[in-house]
């Protein structure tokens, strides 16, 4: 994503700033967005009462995402969201957008997960991988997209 897209994202975050602030009264506000290849950005805000969700999906010339807007400072929120969209992890955290290389099951074990089940779903030219795993006594449903041979991106992580 280029500089123009960054500017547009920052501008659109400013437009939904009041909705995000209002959302804190009812739960955890989340930014729902779509970014087109031409740099167009579309954002809206949804609120989950007590849940925190995030996902990142790259499809053709678009990026779709859901990201918790837990940061009240707009500039910090922008930088955290930008890092998330760029696939860079935050402080080594295992969060959607994280890229994993190698054998997926082994990579998850290195992250501290015990893998219970893996299912590969073909999707057009690519593959999605559903994983049930346990870490520190908590069960997770994980969704990965295979982006190349031996390379995966975490799209969604949900505590069960």
C-alpha positions as a printed Julia matrix, in Angstrom:
160×3 Matrix{Float64}:
   0.0     0.0    0.0
   1.34    3.36  -0.97
   1.58    6.77   0.7
  -1.7     7.95  -0.84
  -3.48    5.0    0.72
  -1.91    5.81   4.09
  -3.14    9.39   3.89
  -6.63    8.29   2.88
  -6.75    5.77   5.74
  -5.69    8.46   8.23
  -8.32   10.85   6.84
 -11.07    8.22   7.04
 -10.09    7.34  10.61
 -10.64   11.0   11.46
 -14.13   10.81   9.98
 -15.13    7.85  12.18
 -13.38    9.14  15.32
 -16.65   10.21  16.99
 -18.29    6.85  16.22
 -15.33    5.07  17.82
 -15.55    7.28  20.93
 -19.29    6.64  21.17
 -18.68    2.9   20.79
 -16.62    2.8   24.0
 -19.85    3.52  25.92
 -21.31    0.2   24.77
 -18.36   -2.14  24.4
 -15.32   -2.54  22.18
 -15.49   -0.56  18.93
 -14.06   -2.26  15.82
 -13.12   -0.77  12.49
 -14.52   -2.6    9.48
 -12.74   -1.65   6.31
 -12.08   -2.22   2.66
  -9.11   -0.86   0.74
  -9.1    -0.97  -3.04
  -6.06   -1.18  -5.28
  -6.59    2.43  -6.43
  -6.15    3.61  -2.81
  -9.83    4.11  -2.0
 -10.63    3.39   1.63
 -14.04    2.57   3.08
 -14.46    2.4    6.86
 -17.31    1.83   9.27
 -17.52    1.1   12.98
 -19.2    -1.81  14.74
 -19.28   -2.49  18.47
 -19.04   -5.84  20.22
 -20.25   -5.85  23.8
 -17.36   -7.82  25.27
 -15.6    -9.53  22.38
 -12.46   -8.62  20.47
 -12.15   -9.8   16.86
  -9.75   -9.15  14.04
  -9.21  -10.52  10.57
  -7.39   -9.58   7.42
  -8.36  -10.87   3.99
  -6.57  -10.02   0.76
  -8.64  -10.87  -2.27
  -7.66   -9.9   -5.82
  -7.19   -6.13  -5.75
  -8.88   -5.55  -2.36
  -8.07   -5.8    1.32
 -10.88   -6.45   3.79
 -10.32   -6.16   7.52
 -11.86   -6.0   10.97
  -9.72   -4.46  13.7
 -10.47   -3.58  17.35
 -10.2     0.18  17.88
  -9.11   -0.13  21.5
  -6.63    2.73  21.22
  -8.32    6.05  22.04
  -5.53    8.15  20.53
  -6.21    8.47  16.78
  -2.55    8.62  15.77
  -1.64    5.51  17.77
  -4.68    3.72  16.39
  -3.6     4.63  12.87
  -0.08    3.25  13.37
  -1.32    0.04  15.0
  -3.85   -0.46  12.21
  -1.23    0.26   9.54
   1.16   -2.3   11.06
  -1.68   -4.81  11.16
  -2.54   -4.18   7.49
   1.12   -4.41   6.53
   1.37   -7.87   8.13
   3.82   -6.78  10.78
   3.28   -8.21  14.2
   2.97   -6.05  17.24
   5.59   -6.74  19.9
   5.98  -10.34  18.7
   2.28  -11.02  19.25
   0.49  -13.81  17.45
  -2.26  -11.74  15.81
  -4.09  -11.69  12.46
  -1.8   -10.47   9.74
   1.17  -12.43  11.1
   3.1   -14.34   8.47
   4.31  -17.86   9.22
   6.83  -19.87   7.25
   7.58  -23.58   7.11
   5.35  -26.46   8.09
   2.26  -24.88   9.67
   1.83  -27.46  12.44
   5.47  -27.08  13.52
   5.29  -23.29  13.38
   2.23  -23.32  15.64
   4.02  -25.6   18.1
   6.9   -23.09  18.23
   4.31  -20.42  19.12
   3.13  -22.58  22.04
   0.0   -24.1   20.48
  -1.03  -27.75  20.69
  -2.73  -28.51  17.37
  -5.95  -30.53  17.69
  -7.23  -30.48  14.11
  -6.31  -29.06  10.69
  -8.53  -28.82   7.62
  -7.38  -27.54   4.21
 -10.06  -25.9    2.03
  -9.3   -25.16  -1.63
 -10.53  -21.69  -2.65
 -10.02  -20.78  -6.29
  -6.27  -20.64  -6.89
  -5.44  -20.68  -3.18
  -6.09  -22.55   0.01
  -7.51  -21.7    3.42
  -6.49  -23.73   6.45
  -8.76  -24.07   9.49
  -6.96  -25.02  12.7
  -8.25  -25.9   16.14
  -5.53  -25.46  18.72
  -5.0   -25.02  22.45
  -2.58  -22.64  24.14
  -2.28  -22.14  27.89
  -5.57  -24.0   28.46
  -7.53  -21.81  26.02
  -8.91  -23.22  22.77
  -8.64  -21.23  19.55
 -10.09  -21.43  16.07
  -7.46  -20.12  13.64
  -7.85  -19.4    9.94
  -4.82  -19.17   7.67
  -4.41  -18.38   4.01
  -1.67  -20.15   2.11
   0.13  -17.39   0.19
   2.96  -19.51  -1.23
   4.48  -22.93  -0.72
   5.35  -23.08   2.98
   4.08  -19.53   3.67
   0.89  -18.67   5.5
  -0.83  -15.59   6.82
  -3.07  -15.68   9.9
  -6.42  -14.2    8.89
  -8.55  -14.81  11.95
  -8.0   -15.91  15.54
 -10.96  -16.58  17.79
 -11.01  -17.79  21.39
 -13.56  -20.55  21.89
